[in-house]
Amino acid sequence: MAHTELDLRERRVIEDMLNATMPVSKIAVELGRHRSSVYREIKRNRFADDELPYLNGYYGMVAQKAARDRRARRRKLIRFPELRKAVIAQMMEGWSPEQIAGRLQFEGRRPRVSDETIYTYVFGPDGQSAELARHLPSRRKKRQPRYARRPSGLVFPPDRSIHQRPDHVKIRETFGEWEGDLMIFERAQGNANIASLVERKTRFAVLFRNNERSTTHLMNRLMTVMEPLPQPARRSITFDRGIEFRNWRKLEPGIGTEVWFCDPQAPWQKGSVENLNKRARRYLPRDTPVAALSNRNMRAICDRLNGTPRKCLGWRTPTEAF
């Protein structure tokens, strides 16, 4: 859905409902906007005067003028052709928007321009038609949100470290402790990949295909595959710190499975699944057309892996041990 700024009618509705002491959540429902948008509007365009504090408040017409003036400032590079030419010339020399804005301030030149204004122009319609983004140090074609929300807490917190994993998991004492990984294929195969899981005690292997590498898709598929197992058979999974596992928090409330993570750059800490991947590569080399593999193909590979006797199991097969 395209972003649309509030108009004068909406700002007058906000003013009237605030005067009626209506909560912001109800104002947002009335306008069909997210409540954070309304909060931000009130905060940014609220009138305040230290000399006449009794007049402080939100006024629709005042807010509309403030928003209009702010948009005009953002369009400074359109209103001043000479400034625009100078900024573009410096960008083509390899200067970053921050360097350009800082140098203008250092030289005391007028009019000045902020780095945020330069970025807004570069990623706006005029800048995109001139392909100015290719002159940025990052050469990024799309703007990253300046004040994007960041997830609360670490993606892989210390209390989920493999060093906090219970000893009974480490010594393979209990059944239902798994290791997981992602098998990646040649770029020509696109984003298709195969997730690999192995139960640590019995070495029972599960492989399933993914058509994309997004963490949401992977975790949803993993829960679908693991859910038919009884709860004691899916106690925990140990992953590495790949970004494809960053939605790990869905597993415990979803299927009751705890998650642990290896140290950075330490795949050997989940040696069982690394070993499984090497064995699976006999049947799934890197040039395998993964998208063409059917569920029947995947089951056949799993059956072959799980039907092979293993020395660590006293020459039983993983299927027999499972």
PDB file of N, CA, C and O in Angstrom, residues 163-234:
ATOM      1  N   HIS A 163      26.597 -23.389  24.983  1.00  0.00           N
ATOM      2  CA  HIS A 163      27.247 -23.620  26.274  1.00  0.00           C
ATOM      3  C   HIS A 163      26.243 -23.647  27.426  1.00  0.00           C
ATOM      4  O   HIS A 163      26.578 -24.080  28.523  1.00  0.00           O
ATOM      5  N   GLN A 164      25.021 -23.152  27.173  1.00  0.00           N
ATOM      6  CA  GLN A 164      23.956 -23.218  28.175  1.00  0.00           C
ATOM      7  C   GLN A 164      23.068 -24.444  27.978  1.00  0.00           C
ATOM      8  O   GLN A 164      22.141 -24.668  28.757  1.00  0.00           O
ATOM      9  N   ARG A 165      23.344 -25.198  26.936  1.00  0.00           N
ATOM     10  CA  ARG A 165      22.544 -26.388  26.647  1.00  0.00           C
ATOM     11  C   ARG A 165      22.762 -27.435  27.730  1.00  0.00           C
ATOM     12  O   ARG A 165      23.894 -27.668  28.164  1.00  0.00           O
ATOM     13  N   PRO A 166      21.699 -28.102  28.200  1.00  0.00           N
ATOM     14  CA  PRO A 166      21.841 -29.101  29.277  1.00  0.00           C
ATOM     15  C   PRO A 166      22.807 -30.224  28.907  1.00  0.00           C
ATOM     16  O   PRO A 166      22.943 -30.589  27.738  1.00  0.00           O
ATOM     17  N   ASP A 167      23.445 -30.771  29.908  1.00  0.00           N
ATOM     18  CA  ASP A 167      24.439 -31.825  29.687  1.00  0.00           C
ATOM     19  C   ASP A 167      23.838 -33.071  29.045  1.00  0.00           C
ATOM     20  O   ASP A 167      24.499 -33.764  28.261  1.00  0.00           O
ATOM     21  N   HIS A 168      22.569 -33.373  29.378  1.00  0.00           N
ATOM     22  CA  HIS A 168      21.979 -34.595  28.825  1.00  0.00           C
ATOM     23  C   HIS A 168      21.832 -34.512  27.301  1.00  0.00           C
ATOM     24  O   HIS A 168      21.777 -35.532  26.625  1.00  0.00           O
ATOM     25  N   VAL A 169      21.768 -33.281  26.786  1.00  0.00           N
ATOM     26  CA  VAL A 169      21.730 -33.131  25.332  1.00  0.00           C
ATOM     27  C   VAL A 169      23.117 -33.397  24.760  1.00  0.00           C
ATOM     28  O   VAL A 169      23.279 -34.109  23.757  1.00  0.00           O
ATOM     29  N   LYS A 170      24.122 -32.852  25.408  1.00  0.00           N
ATOM     30  CA  LYS A 170      25.507 -32.993  24.936  1.00  0.00           C
ATOM     31  C   LYS A 170      25.937 -34.454  24.855  1.00  0.00           C
ATOM     32  O   LYS A 170      26.601 -34.874  23.895  1.00  0.00           O
ATOM     33  N   ILE A 171      25.559 -35.259  25.852  1.00  0.00           N
ATOM     34  CA  ILE A 171      26.019 -36.658  25.883  1.00  0.00           C
ATOM     35  C   ILE A 171      25.046 -37.605  25.186  1.00  0.00           C
ATOM     36  O   ILE A 171      25.185 -38.827  25.289  1.00  0.00           O
ATOM     37  N   ARG A 172      24.063 -37.053  24.497  1.00  0.00           N
ATOM     38  CA  ARG A 172      23.098 -37.843  23.718  1.00  0.00           C
ATOM     39  C   ARG A 172      22.329 -38.827  24.593  1.00  0.00           C
ATOM     40  O   ARG A 172      22.041 -39.968  24.202  1.00  0.00           O
ATOM     41  N   GLU A 173      21.998 -38.393  25.785  1.00  0.00           N
ATOM     42  CA  GLU A 173      21.317 -39.275  26.742  1.00  0.00           C
ATOM     43  C   GLU A 173      19.833 -39.381  26.452  1.00  0.00           C
ATOM     44  O   GLU A 173      19.225 -40.447  26.615  1.00  0.00           O
ATOM     45  N   THR A 174      19.224 -38.271  26.010  1.00  0.00           N
ATOM     46  CA  THR A 174      17.777 -38.253  25.806  1.00  0.00           C
ATOM     47  C   THR A 174      17.432 -38.235  24.329  1.00  0.00           C
ATOM     48  O   THR A 174      18.190 -37.747  23.488  1.00  0.00           O
ATOM     49  N   PHE A 175      16.276 -38.761  24.017  1.00  0.00           N
ATOM     50  CA  PHE A 175      15.762 -38.799  22.650  1.00  0.00           C
ATOM     51  C   PHE A 175      14.967 -37.515  22.378  1.00  0.00           C
ATOM     52  O   PHE A 175      14.312 -36.974  23.254  1.00  0.00           O
ATOM     53  N   GLY A 176      15.036 -37.032  21.159  1.00  0.00           N
ATOM     54  CA  GLY A 176      14.263 -35.858  20.772  1.00  0.00           C
ATOM     55  C   GLY A 176      15.072 -34.580  20.692  1.00  0.00           C
ATOM     56  O   GLY A 176      14.506 -33.502  20.570  1.00  0.00           O
ATOM     57  N   GLU A 177      16.405 -34.691  20.752  1.00  0.00           N
ATOM     58  CA  GLU A 177      17.283 -33.526  20.635  1.00  0.00           C
ATOM     59  C   GLU A 177      17.856 -33.518  19.217  1.00  0.00           C
ATOM     60  O   GLU A 177      18.567 -34.443  18.826  1.00  0.00           O
ATOM     61  N   TRP A 178      17.573 -32.460  18.457  1.00  0.00           N
ATOM     62  CA  TRP A 178      17.905 -32.417  17.031  1.00  0.00           C
ATOM     63  C   TRP A 178      18.977 -31.363  16.740  1.00  0.00           C
ATOM     64  O   TRP A 178      19.216 -30.467  17.535  1.00  0.00           O
ATOM     65  N   GLU A 179      19.584 -31.505  15.579  1.00  0.00           N
ATOM     66  CA  GLU A 179      20.431 -30.462  15.009  1.00  0.00           C
ATOM     67  C   GLU A 179      19.874 -30.120  13.634  1.00  0.00           C
ATOM     68  O   GLU A 179      19.358 -30.999  12.933  1.00  0.00           O
ATOM     69  N   GLY A 180      19.955 -28.838  13.251  1.00  0.00           N
ATOM     70  CA  GLY A 180      19.395 -28.415  11.971  1.00  0.00           C
ATOM     71  C   GLY A 180      20.355 -27.555  11.182  1.00  0.00           C
ATOM     72  O   GLY A 180      21.207 -26.867  11.748  1.00  0.00           O
ATOM     73  N   ASP A 181      20.197 -27.598   9.859  1.00  0.00           N
ATOM     74  CA  ASP A 181      21.049 -26.794   8.976  1.00  0.00           C
ATOM     75  C   ASP A 181      20.323 -26.587   7.658  1.00  0.00           C
ATOM     76  O   ASP A 181      19.223 -27.119   7.447  1.00  0.00           O
ATOM     77  N   LEU A 182      20.946 -25.799   6.775  1.00  0.00           N
ATOM     78  CA  LEU A 182      20.381 -25.531   5.455  1.00  0.00           C
ATOM     79  C   LEU A 182      21.418 -25.916   4.412  1.00  0.00           C
ATOM     80  O   LEU A 182      22.566 -25.470   4.482  1.00  0.00           O
ATOM     81  N   MET A 183      21.031 -26.746   3.449  1.00  0.00           N
ATOM     82  CA  MET A 183      21.916 -27.126   2.347  1.00  0.00           C
ATOM     83  C   MET A 183      21.672 -26.176   1.180  1.00  0.00           C
ATOM     84  O   MET A 183      20.550 -26.061   0.682  1.00  0.00           O
ATOM     85  N   ILE A 184      22.737 -25.482   0.770  1.00  0.00           N
ATOM     86  CA  ILE A 184      22.635 -24.476  -0.285  1.00  0.00           C
ATOM     87  C   ILE A 184      23.168 -25.062  -1.590  1.00  0.00           C
ATOM     88  O   ILE A 184      24.119 -25.850  -1.601  1.00  0.00           O
ATOM     89  N   PHE A 185      22.564 -24.618  -2.704  1.00  0.00           N
ATOM     90  CA  PHE A 185      22.927 -25.147  -4.014  1.00  0.00           C
ATOM     91  C   PHE A 185      23.408 -24.025  -4.934  1.00  0.00           C
ATOM     92  O   PHE A 185      23.457 -22.855  -4.537  1.00  0.00           O
ATOM     93  N   GLU A 186      23.799 -24.392  -6.136  1.00  0.00           N
ATOM     94  CA  GLU A 186      24.341 -23.412  -7.066  1.00  0.00           C
ATOM     95  C   GLU A 186      23.346 -22.281  -7.320  1.00  0.00           C
ATOM     96  O   GLU A 186      22.128 -22.468  -7.264  1.00  0.00           O
ATOM     97  N   ARG A 187      23.897 -21.109  -7.627  1.00  0.00           N
ATOM     98  CA  ARG A 187      23.052 -19.929  -7.860  1.00  0.00           C
ATOM     99  C   ARG A 187      22.049 -20.156  -8.967  1.00  0.00           C
ATOM    100  O   ARG A 187      20.947 -19.601  -8.954  1.00  0.00           O
ATOM    101  N   ALA A 188      22.405 -20.997  -9.946  1.00  0.00           N
ATOM    102  CA  ALA A 188      21.496 -21.264 -11.057  1.00  0.00           C
ATOM    103  C   ALA A 188      20.197 -21.909 -10.601  1.00  0.00           C
ATOM    104  O   ALA A 188      19.179 -21.855 -11.305  1.00  0.00           O
ATOM    105  N   GLN A 189      20.198 -22.507  -9.409  1.00  0.00           N
ATOM    106  CA  GLN A 189      18.992 -23.155  -8.880  1.00  0.00           C
ATOM    107  C   GLN A 189      18.077 -22.171  -8.165  1.00  0.00           C
ATOM    108  O   GLN A 189      17.060 -22.562  -7.598  1.00  0.00           O
ATOM    109  N   GLY A 190      18.450 -20.894  -8.149  1.00  0.00           N
ATOM    110  CA  GLY A 190      17.616 -19.882  -7.497  1.00  0.00           C
ATOM    111  C   GLY A 190      17.706 -19.968  -5.985  1.00  0.00           C
ATOM    112  O   GLY A 190      18.732 -20.348  -5.421  1.00  0.00           O
ATOM    113  N   ASN A 191      16.622 -19.612  -5.312  1.00  0.00           N
ATOM    114  CA  ASN A 191      16.593 -19.606  -3.841  1.00  0.00           C
ATOM    115  C   ASN A 191      16.199 -20.947  -3.237  1.00  0.00           C
ATOM    116  O   ASN A 191      16.126 -21.073  -2.019  1.00  0.00           O
ATOM    117  N   ALA A 192      15.921 -21.928  -4.070  1.00  0.00           N
ATOM    118  CA  ALA A 192      15.518 -23.232  -3.553  1.00  0.00           C
ATOM    119  C   ALA A 192      16.666 -23.855  -2.755  1.00  0.00           C
ATOM    120  O   ALA A 192      17.835 -23.726  -3.102  1.00  0.00           O
ATOM    121  N   ASN A 193      16.321 -24.508  -1.675  1.00  0.00           N
ATOM    122  CA  ASN A 193      17.312 -25.128  -0.801  1.00  0.00           C
ATOM    123  C   ASN A 193      16.671 -26.314  -0.091  1.00  0.00           C
ATOM    124  O   ASN A 193      15.476 -26.567  -0.247  1.00  0.00           O
ATOM    125  N   ILE A 194      17.478 -27.009   0.684  1.00  0.00           N
ATOM    126  CA  ILE A 194      16.971 -28.161   1.440  1.00  0.00           C
ATOM    127  C   ILE A 194      17.375 -28.015   2.890  1.00  0.00           C
ATOM    128  O   ILE A 194      18.556 -27.793   3.204  1.00  0.00           O
ATOM    129  N   ALA A 195      16.409 -28.110   3.781  1.00  0.00           N
ATOM    130  CA  ALA A 195      16.695 -28.098   5.215  1.00  0.00           C
ATOM    131  C   ALA A 195      16.990 -29.517   5.669  1.00  0.00           C
ATOM    132  O   ALA A 195      16.340 -30.473   5.228  1.00  0.00           O
ATOM    133  N   SER A 196      18.000 -29.648   6.515  1.00  0.00           N
ATOM    134  CA  SER A 196      18.388 -30.968   7.021  1.00  0.00           C
ATOM    135  C   SER A 196      18.276 -30.983   8.542  1.00  0.00           C
ATOM    136  O   SER A 196      18.703 -30.053   9.214  1.00  0.00           O
ATOM    137  N   LEU A 197      17.705 -32.051   9.067  1.00  0.00           N
ATOM    138  CA  LEU A 197      17.557 -32.247  10.506  1.00  0.00           C
ATOM    139  C   LEU A 197      18.032 -33.647  10.852  1.00  0.00           C
ATOM    140  O   LEU A 197      17.797 -34.598  10.098  1.00  0.00           O
ATOM    141  N   VAL A 198      18.702 -33.771  11.979  1.00  0.00           N
ATOM    142  CA  VAL A 198      19.126 -35.093  12.429  1.00  0.00           C
ATOM    143  C   VAL A 198      18.924 -35.199  13.934  1.00  0.00           C
ATOM    144  O   VAL A 198      19.248 -34.275  14.680  1.00  0.00           O
ATOM    145  N   GLU A 199      18.356 -36.315  14.369  1.00  0.00           N
ATOM    146  CA  GLU A 199      18.160 -36.555  15.798  1.00  0.00           C
ATOM    147  C   GLU A 199      19.479 -37.067  16.377  1.00  0.00           C
ATOM    148  O   GLU A 199      20.062 -38.015  15.851  1.00  0.00           O
ATOM    149  N   ARG A 200      19.956 -36.414  17.421  1.00  0.00           N
ATOM    150  CA  ARG A 200      21.316 -36.640  17.891  1.00  0.00           C
ATOM    151  C   ARG A 200      21.548 -38.069  18.412  1.00  0.00           C
ATOM    152  O   ARG A 200      22.617 -38.631  18.225  1.00  0.00           O
ATOM    153  N   LYS A 201      20.589 -38.660  19.074  1.00  0.00           N
ATOM    154  CA  LYS A 201      20.795 -39.970  19.686  1.00  0.00           C
ATOM    155  C   LYS A 201      20.734 -41.099  18.665  1.00  0.00           C
ATOM    156  O   LYS A 201      21.554 -42.036  18.685  1.00  0.00           O
ATOM    157  N   THR A 202      19.755 -41.028  17.744  1.00  0.00           N
ATOM    158  CA  THR A 202      19.540 -42.122  16.795  1.00  0.00           C
ATOM    159  C   THR A 202      20.105 -41.839  15.408  1.00  0.00           C
ATOM    160  O   THR A 202      20.115 -42.723  14.566  1.00  0.00           O
ATOM    161  N   ARG A 203      20.543 -40.606  15.166  1.00  0.00           N
ATOM    162  CA  ARG A 203      21.039 -40.162  13.846  1.00  0.00           C
ATOM    163  C   ARG A 203      19.964 -40.258  12.770  1.00  0.00           C
ATOM    164  O   ARG A 203      20.258 -40.359  11.584  1.00  0.00           O
ATOM    165  N   PHE A 204      18.706 -40.221  13.177  1.00  0.00           N
ATOM    166  CA  PHE A 204      17.605 -40.271  12.211  1.00  0.00           C
ATOM    167  C   PHE A 204      17.548 -38.944  11.460  1.00  0.00           C
ATOM    168  O   PHE A 204      17.545 -37.870  12.063  1.00  0.00           O
ATOM    169  N   ALA A 205      17.501 -39.024  10.135  1.00  0.00           N
ATOM    170  CA  ALA A 205      17.586 -37.832   9.283  1.00  0.00           C
ATOM    171  C   ALA A 205      16.226 -37.456   8.696  1.00  0.00           C
ATOM    172  O   ALA A 205      15.431 -38.333   8.331  1.00  0.00           O
ATOM    173  N   VAL A 206      15.988 -36.162   8.599  1.00  0.00           N
ATOM    174  CA  VAL A 206      14.800 -35.612   7.937  1.00  0.00           C
ATOM    175  C   VAL A 206      15.281 -34.514   6.996  1.00  0.00           C
ATOM    176  O   VAL A 206      16.016 -33.611   7.403  1.00  0.00           O
ATOM    177  N   LEU A 207      14.891 -34.607   5.733  1.00  0.00           N
ATOM    178  CA  LEU A 207      15.224 -33.589   4.729  1.00  0.00           C
ATOM    179  C   LEU A 207      13.930 -33.078   4.122  1.00  0.00           C
ATOM    180  O   LEU A 207      13.029 -33.859   3.824  1.00  0.00           O
ATOM    181  N   PHE A 208      13.838 -31.778   3.943  1.00  0.00           N
ATOM    182  CA  PHE A 208      12.669 -31.236   3.246  1.00  0.00           C
ATOM    183  C   PHE A 208      13.078 -30.029   2.424  1.00  0.00           C
ATOM    184  O   PHE A 208      14.005 -29.293   2.753  1.00  0.00           O
ATOM    185  N   ARG A 209      12.360 -29.834   1.331  1.00  0.00           N
ATOM    186  CA  ARG A 209      12.695 -28.788   0.365  1.00  0.00           C
ATOM    187  C   ARG A 209      12.036 -27.466   0.739  1.00  0.00           C
ATOM    188  O   ARG A 209      10.908 -27.420   1.224  1.00  0.00           O
ATOM    189  N   ASN A 210      12.767 -26.370   0.495  1.00  0.00           N
ATOM    190  CA  ASN A 210      12.216 -25.013   0.628  1.00  0.00           C
ATOM    191  C   ASN A 210      12.366 -24.314  -0.712  1.00  0.00           C
ATOM    192  O   ASN A 210      13.394 -24.457  -1.371  1.00  0.00           O
ATOM    193  N   ASN A 211      11.366 -23.558  -1.084  1.00  0.00           N
ATOM    194  CA  ASN A 211      11.455 -22.819  -2.341  1.00  0.00           C
ATOM    195  C   ASN A 211      12.039 -21.427  -2.163  1.00  0.00           C
ATOM    196  O   ASN A 211      12.238 -20.705  -3.132  1.00  0.00           O
ATOM    197  N   GLU A 212      12.306 -21.032  -0.931  1.00  0.00           N
ATOM    198  CA  GLU A 212      12.918 -19.729  -0.665  1.00  0.00           C
ATOM    199  C   GLU A 212      13.717 -19.814   0.626  1.00  0.00           C
ATOM    200  O   GLU A 212      13.623 -20.789   1.365  1.00  0.00           O
ATOM    201  N   ARG A 213      14.531 -18.763   0.884  1.00  0.00           N
ATOM    202  CA  ARG A 213      15.424 -18.794   2.036  1.00  0.00           C
ATOM    203  C   ARG A 213      14.942 -17.910   3.180  1.00  0.00           C
ATOM    204  O   ARG A 213      15.655 -17.727   4.158  1.00  0.00           O
ATOM    205  N   SER A 214      13.756 -17.360   3.075  1.00  0.00           N
ATOM    206  CA  SER A 214      13.283 -16.471   4.136  1.00  0.00           C
ATOM    207  C   SER A 214      13.106 -17.256   5.435  1.00  0.00           C
ATOM    208  O   SER A 214      12.681 -18.419   5.433  1.00  0.00           O
ATOM    209  N   THR A 215      13.426 -16.596   6.535  1.00  0.00           N
ATOM    210  CA  THR A 215      13.348 -17.272   7.836  1.00  0.00           C
ATOM    211  C   THR A 215      11.915 -17.627   8.206  1.00  0.00           C
ATOM    212  O   THR A 215      11.669 -18.671   8.813  1.00  0.00           O
ATOM    213  N   THR A 216      10.963 -16.785   7.822  1.00  0.00           N
ATOM    214  CA  THR A 216       9.560 -17.079   8.144  1.00  0.00           C
ATOM    215  C   THR A 216       9.103 -18.341   7.435  1.00  0.00           C
ATOM    216  O   THR A 216       8.481 -19.230   8.039  1.00  0.00           O
ATOM    217  N   HIS A 217       9.423 -18.446   6.139  1.00  0.00           N
ATOM    218  CA  HIS A 217       9.038 -19.630   5.377  1.00  0.00           C
ATOM    219  C   HIS A 217       9.701 -20.879   5.947  1.00  0.00           C
ATOM    220  O   HIS A 217       9.057 -21.922   6.128  1.00  0.00           O
ATOM    221  N   LEU A 218      10.991 -20.787   6.276  1.00  0.00           N
ATOM    222  CA  LEU A 218      11.718 -21.944   6.789  1.00  0.00           C
ATOM    223  C   LEU A 218      11.129 -22.434   8.108  1.00  0.00           C
ATOM    224  O   LEU A 218      10.900 -23.629   8.298  1.00  0.00           O
ATOM    225  N   MET A 219      10.868 -21.507   9.037  1.00  0.00           N
ATOM    226  CA  MET A 219      10.343 -21.915  10.337  1.00  0.00           C
ATOM    227  C   MET A 219       8.931 -22.489  10.227  1.00  0.00           C
ATOM    228  O   MET A 219       8.582 -23.435  10.934  1.00  0.00           O
ATOM    229  N   ASN A 220       8.130 -21.930   9.348  1.00  0.00           N
ATOM    230  CA  ASN A 220       6.783 -22.480   9.158  1.00  0.00           C
ATOM    231  C   ASN A 220       6.846 -23.901   8.592  1.00  0.00           C
ATOM    232  O   ASN A 220       6.103 -24.787   9.016  1.00  0.00           O
ATOM    233  N   ARG A 221       7.758 -24.121   7.622  1.00  0.00           N
ATOM    234  CA  ARG A 221       7.901 -25.454   7.052  1.00  0.00           C
ATOM    235  C   ARG A 221       8.427 -26.431   8.100  1.00  0.00           C
ATOM    236  O   ARG A 221       7.981 -27.568   8.205  1.00  0.00           O
ATOM    237  N   LEU A 222       9.386 -25.966   8.907  1.00  0.00           N
ATOM    238  CA  LEU A 222       9.966 -26.832   9.923  1.00  0.00           C
ATOM    239  C   LEU A 222       8.907 -27.270  10.931  1.00  0.00           C
ATOM    240  O   LEU A 222       8.830 -28.439  11.308  1.00  0.00           O
ATOM    241  N   MET A 223       8.050 -26.330  11.350  1.00  0.00           N
ATOM    242  CA  MET A 223       6.995 -26.683  12.303  1.00  0.00           C
ATOM    243  C   MET A 223       5.997 -27.654  11.691  1.00  0.00           C
ATOM    244  O   MET A 223       5.516 -28.573  12.366  1.00  0.00           O
ATOM    245  N   THR A 224       5.703 -27.465  10.398  1.00  0.00           N
ATOM    246  CA  THR A 224       4.783 -28.385   9.725  1.00  0.00           C
ATOM    247  C   THR A 224       5.343 -29.800   9.690  1.00  0.00           C
ATOM    248  O   THR A 224       4.621 -30.788   9.886  1.00  0.00           O
ATOM    249  N   VAL A 225       6.664 -29.914   9.443  1.00  0.00           N
ATOM    250  CA  VAL A 225       7.303 -31.227   9.366  1.00  0.00           C
ATOM    251  C   VAL A 225       7.409 -31.876  10.737  1.00  0.00           C
ATOM    252  O   VAL A 225       7.194 -33.093  10.884  1.00  0.00           O
ATOM    253  N   MET A 226       7.725 -31.088  11.768  1.00  0.00           N
ATOM    254  CA  MET A 226       7.988 -31.649  13.095  1.00  0.00           C
ATOM    255  C   MET A 226       6.727 -31.865  13.925  1.00  0.00           C
ATOM    256  O   MET A 226       6.714 -32.700  14.835  1.00  0.00           O
ATOM    257  N   GLU A 227       5.671 -31.149  13.635  1.00  0.00           N
ATOM    258  CA  GLU A 227       4.479 -31.189  14.488  1.00  0.00           C
ATOM    259  C   GLU A 227       3.855 -32.578  14.629  1.00  0.00           C
ATOM    260  O   GLU A 227       3.361 -32.933  15.709  1.00  0.00           O
ATOM    261  N   PRO A 228       3.850 -33.427  13.571  1.00  0.00           N
ATOM    262  CA  PRO A 228       3.242 -34.759  13.747  1.00  0.00           C
ATOM    263  C   PRO A 228       3.964 -35.635  14.762  1.00  0.00           C
ATOM    264  O   PRO A 228       3.374 -36.600  15.269  1.00  0.00           O
ATOM    265  N   LEU A 229       5.232 -35.331  15.076  1.00  0.00           N
ATOM    266  CA  LEU A 229       5.954 -36.127  16.057  1.00  0.00           C
ATOM    267  C   LEU A 229       5.416 -35.862  17.454  1.00  0.00           C
ATOM    268  O   LEU A 229       5.005 -34.734  17.763  1.00  0.00           O
ATOM    269  N   PRO A 230       5.405 -36.851  18.343  1.00  0.00           N
ATOM    270  CA  PRO A 230       4.997 -36.605  19.729  1.00  0.00           C
ATOM    271  C   PRO A 230       5.973 -35.630  20.395  1.00  0.00           C
ATOM    272  O   PRO A 230       7.146 -35.541  20.005  1.00  0.00           O
ATOM    273  N   GLN A 231       5.488 -34.923  21.400  1.00  0.00           N
ATOM    274  CA  GLN A 231       6.304 -33.901  22.051  1.00  0.00           C
ATOM    275  C   GLN A 231       7.672 -34.412  22.519  1.00  0.00           C
ATOM    276  O   GLN A 231       8.688 -33.730  22.324  1.00  0.00           O
ATOM    277  N   PRO A 232       7.794 -35.599  23.121  1.00  0.00           N
ATOM    278  CA  PRO A 232       9.120 -36.071  23.555  1.00  0.00           C
ATOM    279  C   PRO A 232      10.097 -36.284  22.401  1.00  0.00           C
ATOM    280  O   PRO A 232      11.301 -36.396  22.628  1.00  0.00           O
ATOM    281  N   ALA A 233       9.583 -36.337  21.172  1.00  0.00           N
ATOM    282  CA  ALA A 233      10.451 -36.556  20.014  1.00  0.00           C
ATOM    283  C   ALA A 233      10.934 -35.250  19.388  1.00  0.00           C
ATOM    284  O   ALA A 233      11.658 -35.273  18.394  1.00  0.00           O
ATOM    285  N   ARG A 234      10.559 -34.122  19.944  1.00  0.00           N
ATOM    286  CA  ARG A 234      10.989 -32.811  19.417  1.00  0.00           C
ATOM    287  C   ARG A 234      11.259 -31.852  20.575  1.00  0.00           C
ATOM    288  O   ARG A 234      10.677 -30.785  20.664  1.00  0.00           O
TER     289      ARG A 234
END
